[in-house]
């Protein structure tokens, strides 16, 4: 499936507007490092697919431009002496249309130097092959921002050292160690570094800030230079051990290994359609779902996992993962892992449990350690979904204890746990004195449901009942008059001067329209709060049909999420950001799936593609890709932890899912054409099926699912048991 993928999908971005805010990562699934062509040296937006400038290949750990990078450096092949100690003087033009951007392989030709550079990744390193054609002396520039130290060992053709740069870390001395091996002899007479004024000095040991080191090679004017590199967050010795494990394999062997690593996951879902663009979009989205989280552990000399604990500033045994924001990924990424990668899911949970053991709280946004961004503690949903599906059962008692810590304890550091925990317990909501209080309240209520689910699995009925009840706390901030969730002060009074299109202040990256429907655990109860199914249906219909207006009051300026909602022009349905992902499916909760079907199909076919503008907004850690992957297969996990997937409308003629138990699930779509925007009939295992959801067990049992599409909506009355899960249904 790799031939369908160009990693530049969604990479045409700027600070003020996102078509994905992606980077064209070359790496291996969940690998510790990613590699990206750098086209300009401007903070987090260091690549654009329309640029024709190649500044080098960047080893990066940037999960999002809003998080920034850490432990990064730039590698630039050169073949002349006209550089002056800056990235600008080393850069070259290249032809993007002739370059190769694949998950497992990168290839670029520098026009200035007439050098062709290839790279293939591994989990802890990479192999590079540079073919020099100009007749001038071959060189290799290492540009390291921040503090770094390197030592050159010409006899071994090797350079080793460390880099210390990061956008945020609890350890201000956090380092990444690097070991690089070269296939040609190093010319010590022409090797050295440039200072800030552009003056060159011959060196074999490099030390300083923002270094620009240049290595030149003997008898490589018209030859091939092979470079192998490995990194470590543990120690220099571990970096060299990681490099030793890279040295025996050829470039071609590494390329094949990286391809196999990707195909292992990409082949787990096979889709068919006459429109090849749909296939390219699907598999590129699927690739993005296995980039993060990244491994933050390594294998020592005994092949035992070890990692660096940035809190204790010590090396510890065990698994650890980084670069993941749960506010984004719990909705789609981990539910997909539960279907096709449960073993990896379990290992990740073990890593997050180690984060808890080392900090006292489960992680919220790791990069490389806790950044504390976004509301809620949505890793609770990741744990609950695993518990309900029988994943990582041995870890669940301690994971439940960790969930309870966040639910009952106020951390002294704002980056950990819930904000306003004690006030939430006291009032049943987070007061308006806390920033984004509405989101906090809704997320905590959902997390309480998640706690109840884990408690159910572990046979703790009293605890489950208690947290199932507090999962209804969303009711405490619902304003029946306006039909929105609104911020309340400590005296129970709604904030005055309410404006339903006002972004920020009480809401995270949205207004009352995008936020008020985050009641995943109890839409039946929310419908009852509205007074009738008809009123709820009218409200979400109004949401879809209302102009995409916004008021910048809470931010004081227009943020890019506002711009993207206005640009896509799908009413207040800001599918450009995570809070709206589930909204198209809500019509099914009032027995009106036809409205969901037409909206979902329009979103899939009009707003997603495999090109540089491939997404309607930020593609955060695979989450938006996950929305497309699930929706295009015909079902979506609206409420992780419930074991249900709400049915939508499939995009593909057929889907085959390879399941971990050796079975296959087949999904077939009849009358699948652009004008058929509705589902006329559904069958499960060849029998007519009227429920608006399927279960996780249905999938794991390999039950076949068949859709027949039609031109007009099919209307019927649905019984309560045919509607998706809600606490209030019990």
XYZ file of C-alpha atoms in Angstrom, residues 87-700:
614
model
C 21.860 27.256 6.847
C 21.135 29.883 4.205
C 24.602 29.687 2.650
C 24.401 25.865 2.464
C 20.938 25.490 0.986
C 20.208 24.386 -2.542
C 17.275 24.323 -4.907
C 15.532 21.018 -5.508
C 12.604 19.837 -7.593
C 9.744 18.755 -5.303
C 7.995 17.037 -8.199
C 11.023 14.767 -8.706
C 11.650 14.045 -5.025
C 10.353 10.965 -3.199
C 8.426 11.385 0.031
C 7.424 7.978 1.394
C 6.912 6.682 4.928
C 9.906 4.353 4.570
C 12.085 6.195 2.057
C 13.141 9.713 1.115
C 15.050 10.843 -1.979
C 16.119 14.383 -2.938
C 18.462 15.784 -5.592
C 20.203 19.071 -4.779
C 20.524 21.077 -7.973
C 23.294 23.334 -6.665
C 25.641 20.527 -5.712
C 24.408 17.777 -8.055
C 24.018 15.445 -5.069
C 21.327 12.782 -4.779
C 20.513 11.932 -1.164
C 18.472 8.956 -0.003
C 17.389 8.092 3.537
C 15.765 5.061 5.099
C 14.764 5.050 8.775
C 14.900 2.602 11.641
C 13.455 2.829 15.132
C 16.521 4.471 16.684
C 18.438 5.723 13.670
C 18.704 5.909 9.901
C 20.882 5.105 6.906
C 21.728 7.791 4.367
C 23.270 7.390 0.942
C 24.669 10.422 -0.876
C 25.841 10.230 -4.483
C 28.192 13.071 -5.402
C 28.503 13.978 -9.099
C 30.024 17.486 -9.262
C 33.715 16.617 -9.044
C 34.145 18.875 -6.007
C 35.078 17.624 -2.573
C 32.254 15.876 -0.754
C 31.085 17.441 2.467
C 28.471 16.985 5.157
C 27.173 19.791 7.377
C 25.768 19.191 10.840
C 23.744 22.159 12.061
C 22.794 21.929 15.743
C 20.719 24.574 17.474
C 21.091 24.977 21.208
C 23.955 23.510 23.219
C 25.894 20.624 21.698
C 29.212 18.804 21.897
C 30.733 16.459 19.328
C 33.985 14.536 19.029
C 35.468 13.337 15.798
C 37.241 9.972 15.617
C 38.841 9.980 12.179
C 40.388 6.530 12.591
C 36.953 4.988 13.110
C 35.274 7.347 10.636
C 32.855 8.318 13.364
C 31.460 11.373 15.131
C 29.726 11.196 18.519
C 28.197 13.736 20.858
C 24.994 15.207 22.196
C 22.440 17.909 21.425
C 20.375 19.756 24.010
C 17.490 21.725 22.568
C 13.801 21.526 23.327
C 10.597 23.501 23.264
C 9.692 22.357 26.758
C 11.049 19.844 29.285
C 11.175 19.526 33.081
C 14.866 18.659 32.817
C 16.730 21.751 31.621
C 19.739 19.563 30.859
C 17.825 17.057 28.745
C 20.048 15.618 25.996
C 19.893 13.442 22.932
C 23.085 11.512 22.221
C 24.147 10.938 18.622
C 26.555 8.510 16.946
C 27.302 8.663 13.212
C 29.472 6.415 11.061
C 30.803 7.300 7.581
C 31.949 5.038 4.763
C 34.767 7.369 3.608
C 37.866 8.759 5.308
C 37.483 12.189 6.846
C 39.733 14.995 5.601
C 40.916 16.550 8.875
C 42.552 19.438 7.021
C 39.202 20.638 5.682
C 36.966 19.664 8.599
C 35.915 22.098 11.301
C 33.236 24.578 12.267
C 32.033 28.081 11.537
C 31.522 30.630 14.291
C 28.692 33.167 14.512
C 30.620 35.590 12.273
C 31.090 32.947 9.583
C 34.761 32.358 10.275
C 35.974 28.790 9.722
C 38.368 26.989 12.065
C 39.719 23.469 11.810
C 38.462 21.321 14.667
C 38.078 17.706 15.701
C 36.142 18.505 18.884
C 33.111 20.761 18.622
C 31.466 22.461 21.570
C 29.166 25.436 21.827
C 25.778 26.924 21.036
C 24.150 26.861 17.598
C 27.006 24.964 16.013
C 27.659 24.661 12.298
C 30.098 21.779 11.844
C 31.465 20.769 8.430
C 32.969 17.366 7.652
C 34.779 16.787 4.370
C 35.857 13.482 2.882
C 38.821 12.133 0.971
C 38.394 10.669 -2.545
C 34.671 11.211 -2.682
C 34.362 13.814 -5.449
C 32.387 11.476 -7.730
C 31.455 8.683 -5.391
C 28.919 7.478 -2.858
C 29.045 8.341 0.835
C 27.092 6.101 3.184
C 26.168 7.421 6.612
C 24.601 5.468 9.421
C 23.345 7.176 12.524
C 21.713 6.281 15.786
C 20.454 8.310 18.714
C 19.715 7.757 22.379
C 18.066 9.624 25.215
C 19.912 7.345 27.675
C 23.655 7.860 27.211
C 26.469 8.089 24.709
C 27.197 4.400 25.296
C 23.602 3.517 24.449
C 23.764 5.615 21.276
C 26.868 3.709 20.184
C 25.155 0.427 21.031
C 22.172 1.471 18.937
C 24.546 2.368 16.103
C 26.327 -0.993 16.350
C 22.985 -2.660 15.743
C 22.619 -0.600 12.545
C 26.037 -1.245 10.999
C 25.660 -4.789 9.692
C 22.582 -4.177 7.553
C 22.914 -2.738 4.062
C 20.992 0.297 2.868
C 18.728 -1.959 0.827
C 18.123 -4.248 3.804
C 17.122 -1.257 5.930
C 14.824 0.001 3.200
C 13.093 -3.364 2.946
C 12.782 -3.616 6.745
C 11.189 -0.165 6.937
C 8.779 -1.041 4.119
C 7.776 -4.250 5.869
C 7.229 -2.392 9.129
C 4.755 -0.084 7.403
C 3.037 -2.792 5.381
C 2.465 -4.729 8.593
C -0.036 -2.048 9.589
C -1.223 -0.739 6.227
C -2.221 -4.222 5.055
C -4.454 -4.747 8.075
C -7.202 -2.774 6.318
C -7.781 -3.381 2.613
C -10.205 -1.140 0.748
C -11.409 -1.064 -2.851
C -12.913 1.688 -5.001
C -12.837 2.680 -8.663
C -11.607 6.173 -7.691
C -7.900 5.775 -6.909
C -7.803 9.162 -5.174
C -9.971 7.695 -2.408
C -7.402 4.912 -1.965
C -4.529 7.391 -1.805
C -6.363 9.458 0.783
C -7.284 6.438 2.886
C -3.827 4.889 3.065
C -2.083 8.201 3.645
C -4.464 8.860 6.533
C -3.868 5.337 7.826
C -0.093 5.912 7.711
C -0.505 9.021 9.848
C -2.245 7.003 12.572
C 0.933 5.003 13.264
C 3.419 7.862 13.562
C 2.501 8.730 17.156
C 2.987 8.086 19.998
C 6.741 7.604 19.635
C 8.873 5.200 21.577
C 10.807 6.907 24.354
C 12.499 3.738 25.501
C 15.479 1.785 24.186
C 16.912 -1.708 24.533
C 20.014 -2.081 26.659
C 22.848 -4.580 26.153
C 20.591 -7.338 27.516
C 17.743 -6.264 25.194
C 15.767 -5.030 28.187
C 13.733 -1.798 27.853
C 15.160 1.282 29.570
C 14.214 4.938 29.422
C 15.213 8.341 30.715
C 13.000 9.745 33.465
C 13.095 13.528 33.027
C 11.442 14.081 36.428
C 14.034 12.188 38.463
C 16.739 12.888 35.838
C 17.711 9.245 35.991
C 17.726 6.138 33.836
C 14.905 3.744 34.676
C 13.882 0.293 33.549
C 10.743 -0.187 31.524
C 8.600 1.109 28.663
C 7.910 4.782 27.982
C 6.208 6.656 25.136
C 6.053 10.326 24.203
C 4.589 12.822 21.711
C 0.909 12.320 22.266
C -1.970 14.622 23.187
C -4.887 12.619 24.555
C -7.407 15.453 24.071
C -6.942 14.724 20.363
C -6.178 11.038 20.060
C -8.629 9.328 22.420
C -11.454 9.875 19.943
C -10.106 7.873 17.003
C -6.507 6.678 17.263
C -6.745 4.326 20.228
C -10.133 2.878 19.190
C -8.477 1.840 15.922
C -5.566 0.283 17.828
C -8.118 -1.719 19.816
C -9.228 -3.345 16.564
C -5.966 -3.937 14.699
C -3.075 -3.300 17.129
C -4.127 -4.362 20.658
C -0.646 -5.579 21.677
C 0.886 -2.218 20.824
C -2.003 -0.548 22.670
C -1.191 -2.569 25.771
C 2.493 -1.641 25.596
C 1.589 2.029 25.315
C -0.593 1.768 28.408
C 2.342 0.228 30.241
C 4.393 3.248 29.212
C 1.741 5.698 30.415
C 1.559 3.811 33.687
C 5.302 4.354 34.087
C 4.684 8.078 33.546
C 2.209 7.926 36.422
C 4.665 6.086 38.642
C 7.319 8.724 37.984
C 5.205 11.886 38.227
C 2.231 10.897 40.371
C -0.263 11.597 37.560
C -1.253 10.058 34.258
C -0.068 12.055 31.232
C -2.166 14.588 29.324
C 0.199 15.937 26.638
C 3.665 14.395 26.440
C 6.423 16.130 24.464
C 8.859 14.858 25.665
C 7.374 14.970 29.188
C 4.200 16.518 30.581
C 3.265 19.832 28.951
C -0.141 20.052 30.634
C -1.986 21.480 27.629
C -5.695 21.219 26.809
C -8.601 20.567 29.198
C -9.476 17.305 30.870
C -7.664 14.044 31.542
C -8.765 12.220 28.425
C -6.299 9.389 28.831
C -9.160 8.116 31.007
C -11.029 7.291 27.784
C -8.009 5.435 26.416
C -7.900 3.316 29.576
C -11.660 2.715 29.722
C -11.833 1.671 26.078
C -9.025 -0.825 26.645
C -10.635 -2.160 29.818
C -14.005 -2.654 28.165
C -12.344 -4.537 25.300
C -10.205 -6.828 27.466
C -6.899 -5.124 26.643
C -4.141 -4.775 29.276
C -6.238 -6.451 31.953
C -3.275 -6.983 34.295
C -2.570 -3.252 34.313
C -6.123 -2.164 35.060
C -6.040 -2.140 38.896
C -3.119 0.295 38.963
C -4.489 2.289 36.047
C -7.779 2.680 37.912
C -5.881 3.932 40.954
C -4.135 6.443 38.700
C -7.465 7.633 37.266
C -8.818 8.084 40.782
C -5.776 10.143 41.747
C -6.598 12.720 39.086
C -10.296 12.635 39.986
C -9.743 13.321 43.687
C -6.397 15.092 44.086
C -5.439 18.638 43.132
C -1.861 18.744 41.955
C 0.371 21.560 43.103
C 1.553 21.849 39.497
C -0.996 22.995 36.915
C 0.440 20.719 34.245
C -0.702 17.571 36.067
C -4.189 16.144 36.521
C -7.453 18.033 36.506
C -7.756 21.771 37.040
C -10.326 22.766 39.650
C -10.662 19.192 40.904
C -11.904 20.068 44.379
C -14.322 22.710 43.090
C -15.692 20.193 40.612
C -16.307 17.734 43.446
C -17.882 20.464 45.593
C -20.148 22.081 43.003
C -20.613 19.318 40.439
C -19.066 21.618 37.837
C -15.911 23.663 37.348
C -16.690 27.320 38.140
C -16.226 30.097 35.591
C -13.212 31.425 37.483
C -11.269 28.671 35.700
C -10.293 29.190 32.080
C -12.299 26.969 29.664
C -14.502 25.839 32.545
C -17.247 24.395 30.320
C -14.807 22.051 28.610
C -13.323 21.038 31.947
C -16.756 20.185 33.342
C -17.824 18.145 30.326
C -14.500 16.334 30.093
C -14.516 15.486 33.805
C -18.062 14.126 33.561
C -16.987 11.909 30.673
C -13.857 10.848 32.590
C -16.091 9.919 35.519
C -18.012 7.657 33.170
C -14.687 6.157 32.072
C -13.790 5.472 35.709
C -17.134 3.723 36.148
C -16.409 1.498 33.171
C -13.042 0.374 34.543
C -14.623 -0.146 37.964
C -17.292 -2.318 36.324
C -14.627 -4.455 34.659
C -12.746 -4.855 37.951
C -15.877 -5.820 39.894
C -16.262 -2.650 41.988
C -20.014 -1.937 41.717
C -20.205 0.766 44.397
C -17.413 2.755 42.796
C -18.941 2.230 39.368
C -22.337 3.502 40.546
C -20.778 6.549 42.215
C -18.880 7.645 39.129
C -21.724 6.767 36.781
C -23.812 9.219 38.771
C -21.177 11.965 38.657
C -20.911 11.359 34.919
C -24.259 13.172 34.775
C -22.701 16.395 36.081
C -22.959 17.868 32.594
C -26.571 18.631 33.546
C -25.358 21.186 36.056
C -24.190 23.593 33.359
C -26.921 22.970 30.779
C -29.085 25.985 30.062
C -32.446 24.680 28.874
C -33.498 28.123 27.661
C -30.674 28.474 25.129
C -29.914 24.784 24.658
C -26.217 25.288 25.396
C -23.685 24.384 28.037
C -22.772 27.596 29.836
C -20.253 28.645 32.454
C -21.482 29.132 36.020
C -19.856 30.971 38.887
C -19.460 29.477 42.370
C -22.939 30.733 43.289
C -24.547 28.802 40.461
C -25.208 31.825 38.246
C -24.622 31.641 34.508
C -22.113 34.081 33.091
C -24.090 37.107 31.822
C -24.008 38.591 28.307
C -24.032 35.198 26.651
C -23.158 35.015 22.945
C -23.439 31.572 21.386
C -20.764 32.290 18.733
C -18.195 33.694 21.157
C -14.996 31.624 21.145
C -12.618 31.080 24.037
C -12.980 32.179 27.663
C -15.304 29.377 28.807
C -14.699 27.186 25.757
C -11.561 25.562 24.320
C -10.956 26.261 20.626
C -14.620 26.796 19.935
C -17.872 28.393 21.009
C -20.973 27.013 22.690
C -21.952 25.453 19.354
C -18.930 23.176 19.083
C -18.622 22.441 22.813
C -22.138 21.840 24.095
C -22.559 18.366 22.601
C -19.551 16.683 24.263
C -21.760 14.355 26.312
C -20.538 11.140 24.725
C -21.698 8.999 27.630
C -25.299 10.186 27.757
C -26.858 11.684 24.659
C -30.210 10.196 25.679
C -30.007 12.215 28.879
C -29.066 15.343 26.931
C -32.035 14.812 24.613
C -34.280 14.559 27.670
C -32.783 17.803 28.974
C -33.831 19.447 25.703
C -37.371 18.276 26.337
C -37.881 16.162 23.238
C -36.155 14.417 20.365
C -37.634 17.006 18.040
C -36.040 19.924 19.857
C -32.654 18.193 19.944
C -32.955 17.352 16.241
C -33.815 20.972 15.473
C -30.791 22.177 17.457
C -28.210 20.054 15.684
C -29.887 20.813 12.354
C -29.541 24.511 13.168
C -25.880 23.880 14.032
C -25.282 22.474 10.557
C -27.258 25.182 8.747
C -26.214 28.248 10.739
C -23.656 30.556 9.117
C -20.063 29.922 10.297
C -19.980 33.152 12.288
C -17.654 33.641 15.222
C -16.870 36.277 17.800
C -13.210 36.566 18.861
C -14.087 37.878 22.335
C -12.386 35.162 24.359
C -9.119 35.366 22.414
C -9.043 38.964 21.308
C -8.008 37.953 17.785
C -8.899 35.417 15.112
C -7.284 32.038 15.731
C -6.686 29.638 12.878
C -9.527 27.301 13.938
C -11.991 30.145 13.380
C -10.535 30.834 9.932
C -10.813 27.172 8.953
C -14.424 26.856 10.120
C -15.316 29.913 8.060
C -13.413 28.628 5.035
C -14.932 25.146 4.864
C -18.406 26.711 5.276
C -20.235 23.801 6.863
C -22.203 25.916 9.282
C -21.051 25.649 12.885
C -19.930 22.078 12.196
C -16.226 22.816 12.656
C -14.987 19.405 11.549
C -11.665 21.245 11.238
C -11.105 20.542 14.941
C -11.558 17.623 17.315
C -14.534 18.896 19.398
C -16.805 18.505 16.359
C -15.737 15.037 15.224
C -18.750 13.250 16.691
C -21.388 15.863 15.847
C -22.307 14.500 12.378
C -23.303 11.215 14.032
C -25.689 12.760 16.572
C -28.748 12.585 14.326
C -28.680 8.818 14.840
C -29.329 9.281 18.561
C -32.796 10.631 17.729
C -33.439 7.969 15.095
C -32.651 10.189 12.099
C -29.573 8.499 10.584
C -30.303 9.860 7.092
C -29.258 13.349 8.212
C -26.002 11.931 9.557
C -25.374 10.013 6.345
C -25.608 12.945 3.959
C -23.461 15.179 6.171
C -20.775 12.515 6.678
C -20.524 11.741 2.966
C -20.171 15.419 2.079
C -17.439 15.883 4.666
C -15.483 12.837 3.468
C -15.655 13.620 -0.241
C -15.315 17.407 -0.145
C -12.864 18.132 2.681
C -10.303 15.308 2.583
C -7.825 14.408 -0.138
C -4.285 13.084 -0.548
C -2.815 16.421 -1.608
C -0.893 19.219 0.037
C -4.192 20.762 1.258
C -5.495 17.379 2.356
C -7.246 18.219 5.639
C -9.839 20.790 6.759
C -7.760 21.690 9.839
C -5.038 20.421 12.186
C -4.287 16.719 11.764
C -3.147 16.226 15.353
C -1.256 12.984 16.064
C -3.419 10.972 13.652
C -6.743 12.043 15.145
C -8.269 13.739 12.085
C -6.916 10.960 9.875
C -8.685 8.573 12.227
C -11.985 10.376 11.700
C -11.625 9.788 7.976
C -10.468 6.169 8.309
C -13.378 5.198 10.556
C -16.004 7.230 8.711
C -14.959 5.891 5.317
C -15.367 2.317 6.587
C -18.931 3.120 7.687
C -18.754 3.272 11.487
C -17.349 5.578 14.173
C -16.490 5.287 17.929
C -18.577 8.158 19.294
C -18.162 7.002 22.907
C -14.891 5.175 23.623
C -15.499 2.855 26.552
C -19.011 1.862 25.428
C -17.848 -0.910 23.053
C -20.145 0.517 20.379
C -19.512 2.110 16.991
C -22.258 4.259 15.471
C -23.060 3.416 11.862
C -22.646 6.056 9.185
C -22.222 5.667 5.440
C -19.221 3.838 3.903
C -17.140 5.374 1.148
C -15.592 2.168 -0.232
C -16.993 -0.664 -2.313
C -15.408 -3.150 0.057
C -13.355 -3.159 3.243
C -11.478 -6.117 4.725
C -10.102 -5.792 8.250
C -7.462 -8.287 9.349
C -8.186 -8.967 13.006
C -5.633 -9.973 15.664
C -7.475 -13.245 16.324
C -6.883 -14.365 12.732
C -10.401 -13.585 11.544
C -11.476 -11.041 8.974
C -14.312 -8.552 8.974
C -15.780 -7.741 5.558
C -17.802 -4.625 4.746
C -19.583 -4.437 1.397
C -21.332 -1.489 -0.219
C -23.837 -1.903 -3.062
C -24.986 0.913 -5.357
C -21.969 2.933 -4.259
C -21.964 6.004 -6.467
C -21.594 9.773 -5.925
C -25.322 10.472 -6.078
C -26.245 7.869 -3.455
C -25.986 9.843 -0.226
C -28.184 7.655 1.966
C -28.218 4.118 3.359
C -31.246 2.227 2.080
C -30.553 -1.054 3.866
C -28.031 -2.651 6.257
C -27.373 -6.338 6.805
C -25.232 -8.001 9.448
C -24.208 -11.548 8.609
C -26.717 -11.569 5.747
C -29.687 -10.609 7.927
C -31.489 -7.260 7.864
C -30.079 -5.107 10.645
C -31.924 -2.151 12.136
C -29.664 -1.099 15.000
C -27.789 2.127 14.390
C -24.575 0.740 15.845
C -22.406 -2.348 15.879
C -20.380 -3.668 18.800
C -16.715 -4.393 19.255
C -17.623 -8.061 19.589
C -19.353 -7.938 16.192
C -16.068 -6.786 14.696
C -13.843 -9.286 16.499
